[in-house]
Every structure is written in structure tokens, then in C-alpha cells.
Amino acid sequence: MQLNTDCTAKPRHCSQQGFTLIEVMLVIVLVGVMISAVQFTFSSSKPEQILQQNSARFAGIFDLAAEYGLLNNVELGLFVKENTYQFLGYDGVQWSPIADNPLFEEFTLPDNVEISLQLDDLPIEEPLLFDSSLLITEEDTDSFFEEEDEEKKIIPQVYMLSGGDITPFSLTFSFAEFTFDDDENVSFKVSGIYSTPLTIEGPIANDSSR
């Protein structure tokens, strides 16, 4: 007896084939988390490799954060301060750390490594896709500029919209004081123009007189 394998004849006996977009993106995020967990657990003593490792970590986590915002329909932001960076979520009222996501928590760079955020003078030919001031309330602005006894609210410098758009920016990783005699003074630059993935440039030779 020949079995009928035509799904059009008996659709209830035929399972759905393929994956949905959400399932595919979830796999991408999970794979990215596993790769980052393996790739960034090692440490290096060579200056160029230290900068390369930290710039690659940042780019990887930023891309994961953008995917997270897209999947969860939430606006995210990047806050850079001195030698640290962290990712924040916007709940419609204020910016706050993203709960239950260790990868997005504040990360402190190794000693002597510094980062420089650039938002202007980038090769941008189109107007900005969104107004970042829409995500900053008057209360946020007051708390940012005024000294208060309570902890100040954190306002990100780079925004990641739930639709996938990001603030154009570049983040340069370099050494605050270069003391390695056997290696060239270099830096690595991570850039994002409107969308992910980010691009990494380097090693870039710096002025030796620095």
C-alpha cells in the first residue's frame, strides 16, 4: 500500500518546515553569546593584542545588544565614561541597566587602556535618521547638569533603536601612556554608521611623540 505524503491532501498530518525569523535571530544571539564567552576569556600581554581583544569584545557585545533591542522591541543606549562602558535600556521614563544580562553590564578596561568616543566629523552624507533628544526628558537633562545628593541619572551618548538604527559613532581604543619599547604605539577604532555590524580598523599607528 502506498502512503500519501502530499501535505495538501492531509495538512494536519504534516509538520511545518523551516524556521521563523524570530527563531533564526534567537539562534544568532545564542551563538554570539557562546562565541564571546569563549573568545574573550583569554588574556594577552602584547600591547597590540590587548587593544585588539578589547575592541573586538566591544564590537561583539554592541552587535548583540542591537540584536537584543530588535528582538525585544526596546530602545537601548551606550554610555561611555573614562575607561568603562555599559549598555542601558529605556523603559519610556528613564535609562537603567539591562536586568539579567551580564554581557551588557558596566565593563572596565584593563589598566592603562583608554577609550575615546567620537560623534562628530564622521563620514556621514545623509541626515540623522532620528532625533536622540526624543529619548531624553527635561528631568533627565536637569539631573545630568545639576549636582545632586542622589545618584545622577545616566544618559547614553549612543542610541540603538528597536528598529535597528544606531547613532553614528566611533570608539578608539589606545594606551593612556605607552611604555612598550619593542612595539609600535598603535590604536584600534570601532565604528558604526546607522546600523550594525560595527567595523574595526587597526592596528593604526599613532604619533610616537604622544
PDB file of C-alpha atoms in Angstrom:
ATOM      1  CA  MET A   1       0.000   0.000   0.000  1.00  0.00           C
ATOM      2  CA  GLN A   2       1.378   3.415  -0.968  1.00  0.00           C
ATOM      3  CA  LEU A   3       1.296   6.135   1.659  1.00  0.00           C
ATOM      4  CA  ASN A   4       0.056   9.569   0.752  1.00  0.00           C
ATOM      5  CA  THR A   5       2.799  12.078   1.594  1.00  0.00           C
ATOM      6  CA  ASP A   6       1.106  15.062  -0.036  1.00  0.00           C
ATOM      7  CA  CYS A   7       0.785  17.834   2.579  1.00  0.00           C
ATOM      8  CA  THR A   8      -2.010  19.453   0.600  1.00  0.00           C
ATOM      9  CA  ALA A   9      -4.157  16.343   0.987  1.00  0.00           C
ATOM     10  CA  LYS A  10      -3.819  15.999   4.757  1.00  0.00           C
ATOM     11  CA  PRO A  11      -2.316  19.227   6.118  1.00  0.00           C
ATOM     12  CA  ARG A  12      -2.952  18.325   9.753  1.00  0.00           C
ATOM     13  CA  HIS A  13      -0.581  15.368   9.482  1.00  0.00           C
ATOM     14  CA  CYS A  14       2.247  17.467   8.032  1.00  0.00           C
ATOM     15  CA  SER A  15       4.611  19.383  10.257  1.00  0.00           C
ATOM     16  CA  GLN A  16       5.693  22.921   9.441  1.00  0.00           C
ATOM     17  CA  GLN A  17       9.042  23.112   7.691  1.00  0.00           C
ATOM     18  CA  GLY A  18      11.778  25.722   8.216  1.00  0.00           C
ATOM     19  CA  PHE A  19      12.319  28.328  10.902  1.00  0.00           C
ATOM     20  CA  THR A  20      10.676  31.640  11.614  1.00  0.00           C
ATOM     21  CA  LEU A  21      12.659  34.885  11.598  1.00  0.00           C
ATOM     22  CA  ILE A  22      12.493  35.109  15.408  1.00  0.00           C
ATOM     23  CA  GLU A  23      13.869  31.579  15.784  1.00  0.00           C
ATOM     24  CA  VAL A  24      16.758  32.329  13.432  1.00  0.00           C
ATOM     25  CA  MET A  25      17.617  35.545  15.248  1.00  0.00           C
ATOM     26  CA  LEU A  26      17.474  33.817  18.622  1.00  0.00           C
ATOM     27  CA  VAL A  27      19.983  31.277  17.346  1.00  0.00           C
ATOM     28  CA  ILE A  28      22.227  34.111  16.134  1.00  0.00           C
ATOM     29  CA  VAL A  29      22.132  35.753  19.571  1.00  0.00           C
ATOM     30  CA  LEU A  30      22.839  32.486  21.391  1.00  0.00           C
ATOM     31  CA  VAL A  31      25.734  31.656  19.084  1.00  0.00           C
ATOM     32  CA  GLY A  32      27.109  35.149  19.560  1.00  0.00           C
ATOM     33  CA  VAL A  33      26.958  34.787  23.340  1.00  0.00           C
ATOM     34  CA  MET A  34      28.796  31.461  23.205  1.00  0.00           C
ATOM     35  CA  ILE A  35      31.448  32.844  20.844  1.00  0.00           C
ATOM     36  CA  SER A  36      32.026  35.889  23.016  1.00  0.00           C
ATOM     37  CA  ALA A  37      32.262  33.727  26.140  1.00  0.00           C
ATOM     38  CA  VAL A  38      34.977  31.610  24.529  1.00  0.00           C
ATOM     39  CA  GLN A  39      36.809  34.290  22.577  1.00  0.00           C
ATOM     40  CA  PHE A  40      37.205  36.858  25.316  1.00  0.00           C
ATOM     41  CA  THR A  41      38.200  34.659  28.245  1.00  0.00           C
ATOM     42  CA  PHE A  42      41.846  34.629  27.236  1.00  0.00           C
ATOM     43  CA  SER A  43      44.305  37.364  28.161  1.00  0.00           C
ATOM     44  CA  SER A  44      47.355  38.702  26.378  1.00  0.00           C
ATOM     45  CA  SER A  45      50.456  40.607  27.389  1.00  0.00           C
ATOM     46  CA  LYS A  46      51.284  42.098  23.971  1.00  0.00           C
ATOM     47  CA  PRO A  47      50.009  45.682  23.667  1.00  0.00           C
ATOM     48  CA  GLU A  48      48.585  45.297  20.162  1.00  0.00           C
ATOM     49  CA  GLN A  49      46.747  42.121  21.122  1.00  0.00           C
ATOM     50  CA  ILE A  50      45.343  43.765  24.264  1.00  0.00           C
ATOM     51  CA  LEU A  51      43.801  46.556  22.194  1.00  0.00           C
ATOM     52  CA  GLN A  52      42.602  44.145  19.510  1.00  0.00           C
ATOM     53  CA  GLN A  53      40.984  41.894  22.106  1.00  0.00           C
ATOM     54  CA  ASN A  54      39.139  44.736  23.821  1.00  0.00           C
ATOM     55  CA  SER A  55      37.975  46.393  20.600  1.00  0.00           C
ATOM     56  CA  ALA A  56      36.698  43.019  19.334  1.00  0.00           C
ATOM     57  CA  ARG A  57      34.880  42.402  22.602  1.00  0.00           C
ATOM     58  CA  PHE A  58      33.166  45.777  22.436  1.00  0.00           C
ATOM     59  CA  ALA A  59      32.111  45.319  18.804  1.00  0.00           C
ATOM     60  CA  GLY A  60      30.734  41.849  19.538  1.00  0.00           C
ATOM     61  CA  ILE A  61      28.753  42.930  22.593  1.00  0.00           C
ATOM     62  CA  PHE A  62      27.419  46.026  20.797  1.00  0.00           C
ATOM     63  CA  ASP A  63      26.135  43.878  17.924  1.00  0.00           C
ATOM     64  CA  LEU A  64      24.500  41.509  20.429  1.00  0.00           C
ATOM     65  CA  ALA A  65      22.878  44.450  22.216  1.00  0.00           C
ATOM     66  CA  ALA A  66      21.461  45.722  18.922  1.00  0.00           C
ATOM     67  CA  GLU A  67      20.006  42.267  18.218  1.00  0.00           C
ATOM     68  CA  TYR A  68      18.582  42.173  21.749  1.00  0.00           C
ATOM     69  CA  GLY A  69      16.839  45.503  21.252  1.00  0.00           C
ATOM     70  CA  LEU A  70      15.441  44.382  17.904  1.00  0.00           C
ATOM     71  CA  LEU A  71      14.094  41.099  19.307  1.00  0.00           C
ATOM     72  CA  ASN A  72      12.602  42.667  22.440  1.00  0.00           C
ATOM     73  CA  ASN A  73      11.383  45.880  20.785  1.00  0.00           C
ATOM     74  CA  VAL A  74      13.243  48.072  23.271  1.00  0.00           C
ATOM     75  CA  GLU A  75      15.417  51.155  22.835  1.00  0.00           C
ATOM     76  CA  LEU A  76      18.992  50.727  24.088  1.00  0.00           C
ATOM     77  CA  GLY A  77      21.852  53.117  24.705  1.00  0.00           C
ATOM     78  CA  LEU A  78      25.620  53.027  25.120  1.00  0.00           C
ATOM     79  CA  PHE A  79      27.170  55.000  27.986  1.00  0.00           C
ATOM     80  CA  VAL A  80      30.922  55.632  27.864  1.00  0.00           C
ATOM     81  CA  LYS A  81      32.817  57.089  30.820  1.00  0.00           C
ATOM     82  CA  GLU A  82      36.603  57.253  31.199  1.00  0.00           C
ATOM     83  CA  ASN A  83      37.761  53.630  30.817  1.00  0.00           C
ATOM     84  CA  THR A  84      34.340  51.958  31.175  1.00  0.00           C
ATOM     85  CA  TYR A  85      31.280  51.342  29.020  1.00  0.00           C
ATOM     86  CA  GLN A  86      27.856  49.814  29.592  1.00  0.00           C
ATOM     87  CA  PHE A  87      24.539  49.285  27.822  1.00  0.00           C
ATOM     88  CA  LEU A  88      21.259  50.692  29.114  1.00  0.00           C
ATOM     89  CA  GLY A  89      17.591  50.113  28.368  1.00  0.00           C
ATOM     90  CA  TYR A  90      14.869  52.765  28.066  1.00  0.00           C
ATOM     91  CA  ASP A  91      11.524  51.976  29.736  1.00  0.00           C
ATOM     92  CA  GLY A  92       9.757  55.102  28.491  1.00  0.00           C
ATOM     93  CA  VAL A  93      10.661  57.084  31.597  1.00  0.00           C
ATOM     94  CA  GLN A  94      14.344  56.665  32.290  1.00  0.00           C
ATOM     95  CA  TRP A  95      17.506  54.813  31.303  1.00  0.00           C
ATOM     96  CA  SER A  96      18.612  51.935  33.512  1.00  0.00           C
ATOM     97  CA  PRO A  97      20.908  48.877  33.380  1.00  0.00           C
ATOM     98  CA  ILE A  98      19.528  45.869  31.482  1.00  0.00           C
ATOM     99  CA  ALA A  99      18.482  43.282  34.059  1.00  0.00           C
ATOM    100  CA  ASP A 100      19.691  39.667  33.919  1.00  0.00           C
ATOM    101  CA  ASN A 101      22.161  40.310  31.081  1.00  0.00           C
ATOM    102  CA  PRO A 102      25.749  40.206  32.416  1.00  0.00           C
ATOM    103  CA  LEU A 103      27.181  40.932  28.970  1.00  0.00           C
ATOM    104  CA  PHE A 104      25.574  44.381  28.989  1.00  0.00           C
ATOM    105  CA  GLU A 105      26.764  45.380  32.466  1.00  0.00           C
ATOM    106  CA  GLU A 106      29.427  48.024  33.026  1.00  0.00           C
ATOM    107  CA  PHE A 107      32.780  46.778  31.755  1.00  0.00           C
ATOM    108  CA  THR A 108      36.082  48.220  32.954  1.00  0.00           C
ATOM    109  CA  LEU A 109      39.007  48.142  30.544  1.00  0.00           C
ATOM    110  CA  PRO A 110      42.432  46.883  31.635  1.00  0.00           C
ATOM    111  CA  ASP A 111      44.816  49.274  33.316  1.00  0.00           C
ATOM    112  CA  ASN A 112      46.359  51.882  31.005  1.00  0.00           C
ATOM    113  CA  VAL A 113      43.822  51.231  28.229  1.00  0.00           C
ATOM    114  CA  GLU A 114      41.639  54.235  27.387  1.00  0.00           C
ATOM    115  CA  ILE A 115      38.739  54.831  25.027  1.00  0.00           C
ATOM    116  CA  SER A 116      37.784  57.956  23.117  1.00  0.00           C
ATOM    117  CA  LEU A 117      34.231  58.407  21.813  1.00  0.00           C
ATOM    118  CA  GLN A 118      33.706  60.406  18.625  1.00  0.00           C
ATOM    119  CA  LEU A 119      30.270  61.526  17.446  1.00  0.00           C
ATOM    120  CA  ASP A 120      31.210  64.370  15.105  1.00  0.00           C
ATOM    121  CA  ASP A 121      33.317  64.653  11.947  1.00  0.00           C
ATOM    122  CA  LEU A 122      32.283  61.209  10.724  1.00  0.00           C
ATOM    123  CA  PRO A 123      31.812  60.409   7.008  1.00  0.00           C
ATOM    124  CA  ILE A 124      28.031  60.932   7.117  1.00  0.00           C
ATOM    125  CA  GLU A 125      26.324  62.164   3.950  1.00  0.00           C
ATOM    126  CA  GLU A 126      22.694  61.619   4.999  1.00  0.00           C
ATOM    127  CA  PRO A 127      20.759  63.419   7.751  1.00  0.00           C
ATOM    128  CA  LEU A 128      20.318  61.673  11.082  1.00  0.00           C
ATOM    129  CA  LEU A 129      17.582  59.051  11.000  1.00  0.00           C
ATOM    130  CA  PHE A 130      16.169  60.118  14.358  1.00  0.00           C
ATOM    131  CA  ASP A 131      16.378  62.847  16.964  1.00  0.00           C
ATOM    132  CA  SER A 132      18.122  61.498  20.071  1.00  0.00           C
ATOM    133  CA  SER A 133      16.587  64.307  22.151  1.00  0.00           C
ATOM    134  CA  LEU A 134      13.272  62.453  21.937  1.00  0.00           C
ATOM    135  CA  LEU A 135      14.735  59.881  24.315  1.00  0.00           C
ATOM    136  CA  ILE A 136      15.898  62.498  26.833  1.00  0.00           C
ATOM    137  CA  THR A 137      13.315  64.075  29.096  1.00  0.00           C
ATOM    138  CA  GLU A 138      13.636  67.515  30.692  1.00  0.00           C
ATOM    139  CA  GLU A 139      14.093  65.804  34.047  1.00  0.00           C
ATOM    140  CA  ASP A 140      16.994  63.791  32.632  1.00  0.00           C
ATOM    141  CA  THR A 141      18.654  66.959  31.333  1.00  0.00           C
ATOM    142  CA  ASP A 142      18.351  68.727  34.677  1.00  0.00           C
ATOM    143  CA  SER A 143      19.774  65.780  36.585  1.00  0.00           C
ATOM    144  CA  PHE A 144      22.643  65.486  34.123  1.00  0.00           C
ATOM    145  CA  PHE A 145      23.855  69.068  34.514  1.00  0.00           C
ATOM    146  CA  GLU A 146      22.978  69.772  38.143  1.00  0.00           C
ATOM    147  CA  GLU A 147      24.833  68.429  41.167  1.00  0.00           C
ATOM    148  CA  GLU A 148      22.504  66.443  43.396  1.00  0.00           C
ATOM    149  CA  ASP A 149      22.955  64.412  46.564  1.00  0.00           C
ATOM    150  CA  GLU A 150      21.323  61.398  44.988  1.00  0.00           C
ATOM    151  CA  GLU A 151      22.998  59.402  42.245  1.00  0.00           C
ATOM    152  CA  LYS A 152      22.782  61.115  38.853  1.00  0.00           C
ATOM    153  CA  LYS A 153      20.752  59.558  36.099  1.00  0.00           C
ATOM    154  CA  ILE A 154      22.823  58.053  33.322  1.00  0.00           C
ATOM    155  CA  ILE A 155      22.193  59.392  29.827  1.00  0.00           C
ATOM    156  CA  PRO A 156      23.757  57.408  26.947  1.00  0.00           C
ATOM    157  CA  GLN A 157      25.759  59.065  24.188  1.00  0.00           C
ATOM    158  CA  VAL A 158      24.949  56.438  21.525  1.00  0.00           C
ATOM    159  CA  TYR A 159      21.427  55.170  20.847  1.00  0.00           C
ATOM    160  CA  MET A 160      20.240  51.844  19.409  1.00  0.00           C
ATOM    161  CA  LEU A 161      16.632  51.963  18.262  1.00  0.00           C
ATOM    162  CA  SER A 162      14.387  48.912  18.304  1.00  0.00           C
ATOM    163  CA  GLY A 163      14.079  49.201  14.522  1.00  0.00           C
ATOM    164  CA  GLY A 164      17.815  48.595  14.075  1.00  0.00           C
ATOM    165  CA  ASP A 165      19.094  52.164  13.583  1.00  0.00           C
ATOM    166  CA  ILE A 166      22.032  53.410  15.656  1.00  0.00           C
ATOM    167  CA  THR A 167      23.722  56.745  16.297  1.00  0.00           C
ATOM    168  CA  PRO A 168      26.776  57.080  14.017  1.00  0.00           C
ATOM    169  CA  PHE A 169      29.894  56.932  16.194  1.00  0.00           C
ATOM    170  CA  SER A 170      33.432  55.672  16.535  1.00  0.00           C
ATOM    171  CA  LEU A 171      35.251  54.448  19.647  1.00  0.00           C
ATOM    172  CA  THR A 172      39.053  54.411  19.683  1.00  0.00           C
ATOM    173  CA  PHE A 173      40.999  52.045  21.925  1.00  0.00           C
ATOM    174  CA  SER A 174      44.547  53.107  22.821  1.00  0.00           C
ATOM    175  CA  PHE A 175      47.018  53.282  25.689  1.00  0.00           C
ATOM    176  CA  ALA A 176      46.972  56.251  28.060  1.00  0.00           C
ATOM    177  CA  GLU A 177      50.731  56.006  28.488  1.00  0.00           C
ATOM    178  CA  PHE A 178      52.692  53.955  26.011  1.00  0.00           C
ATOM    179  CA  THR A 179      55.660  52.266  27.714  1.00  0.00           C
ATOM    180  CA  PHE A 180      56.333  49.284  25.445  1.00  0.00           C
ATOM    181  CA  ASP A 181      59.743  49.730  23.818  1.00  0.00           C
ATOM    182  CA  ASP A 182      59.540  46.766  21.458  1.00  0.00           C
ATOM    183  CA  ASP A 183      56.159  47.549  19.932  1.00  0.00           C
ATOM    184  CA  GLU A 184      54.747  50.370  17.869  1.00  0.00           C
ATOM    185  CA  ASN A 185      52.313  52.782  19.501  1.00  0.00           C
ATOM    186  CA  VAL A 186      49.021  51.780  17.882  1.00  0.00           C
ATOM    187  CA  SER A 187      45.270  52.049  18.378  1.00  0.00           C
ATOM    188  CA  PHE A 188      42.100  50.308  17.179  1.00  0.00           C
ATOM    189  CA  LYS A 189      38.949  52.132  16.067  1.00  0.00           C
ATOM    190  CA  VAL A 190      35.454  50.629  16.175  1.00  0.00           C
ATOM    191  CA  SER A 191      32.867  52.453  14.049  1.00  0.00           C
ATOM    192  CA  GLY A 192      29.155  52.212  13.397  1.00  0.00           C
ATOM    193  CA  ILE A 193      27.290  54.163  10.709  1.00  0.00           C
ATOM    194  CA  TYR A 194      23.497  53.888  11.133  1.00  0.00           C
ATOM    195  CA  SER A 195      23.417  50.083  11.590  1.00  0.00           C
ATOM    196  CA  THR A 196      25.297  47.012  12.748  1.00  0.00           C
ATOM    197  CA  PRO A 197      27.571  45.142  12.421  1.00  0.00           C
ATOM    198  CA  LEU A 198      30.302  47.502  13.536  1.00  0.00           C
ATOM    199  CA  THR A 199      33.625  47.720  11.710  1.00  0.00           C
ATOM    200  CA  ILE A 200      37.071  47.521  13.327  1.00  0.00           C
ATOM    201  CA  GLU A 201      40.095  49.378  11.969  1.00  0.00           C
ATOM    202  CA  GLY A 202      43.576  48.602  13.194  1.00  0.00           C
ATOM    203  CA  PRO A 203      46.242  48.498  14.140  1.00  0.00           C
ATOM    204  CA  ILE A 204      46.526  52.241  13.413  1.00  0.00           C
ATOM    205  CA  ALA A 205      49.943  53.797  14.030  1.00  0.00           C
ATOM    206  CA  ASN A 206      49.801  56.728  16.456  1.00  0.00           C
ATOM    207  CA  ASP A 207      52.096  59.695  16.782  1.00  0.00           C
ATOM    208  CA  SER A 208      55.228  58.440  18.535  1.00  0.00           C
ATOM    209  CA  SER A 209      55.649  61.810  20.262  1.00  0.00           C
ATOM    210  CA  ARG A 210      52.468  61.289  22.254  1.00  0.00           C
TER     211      ARG A 210
END
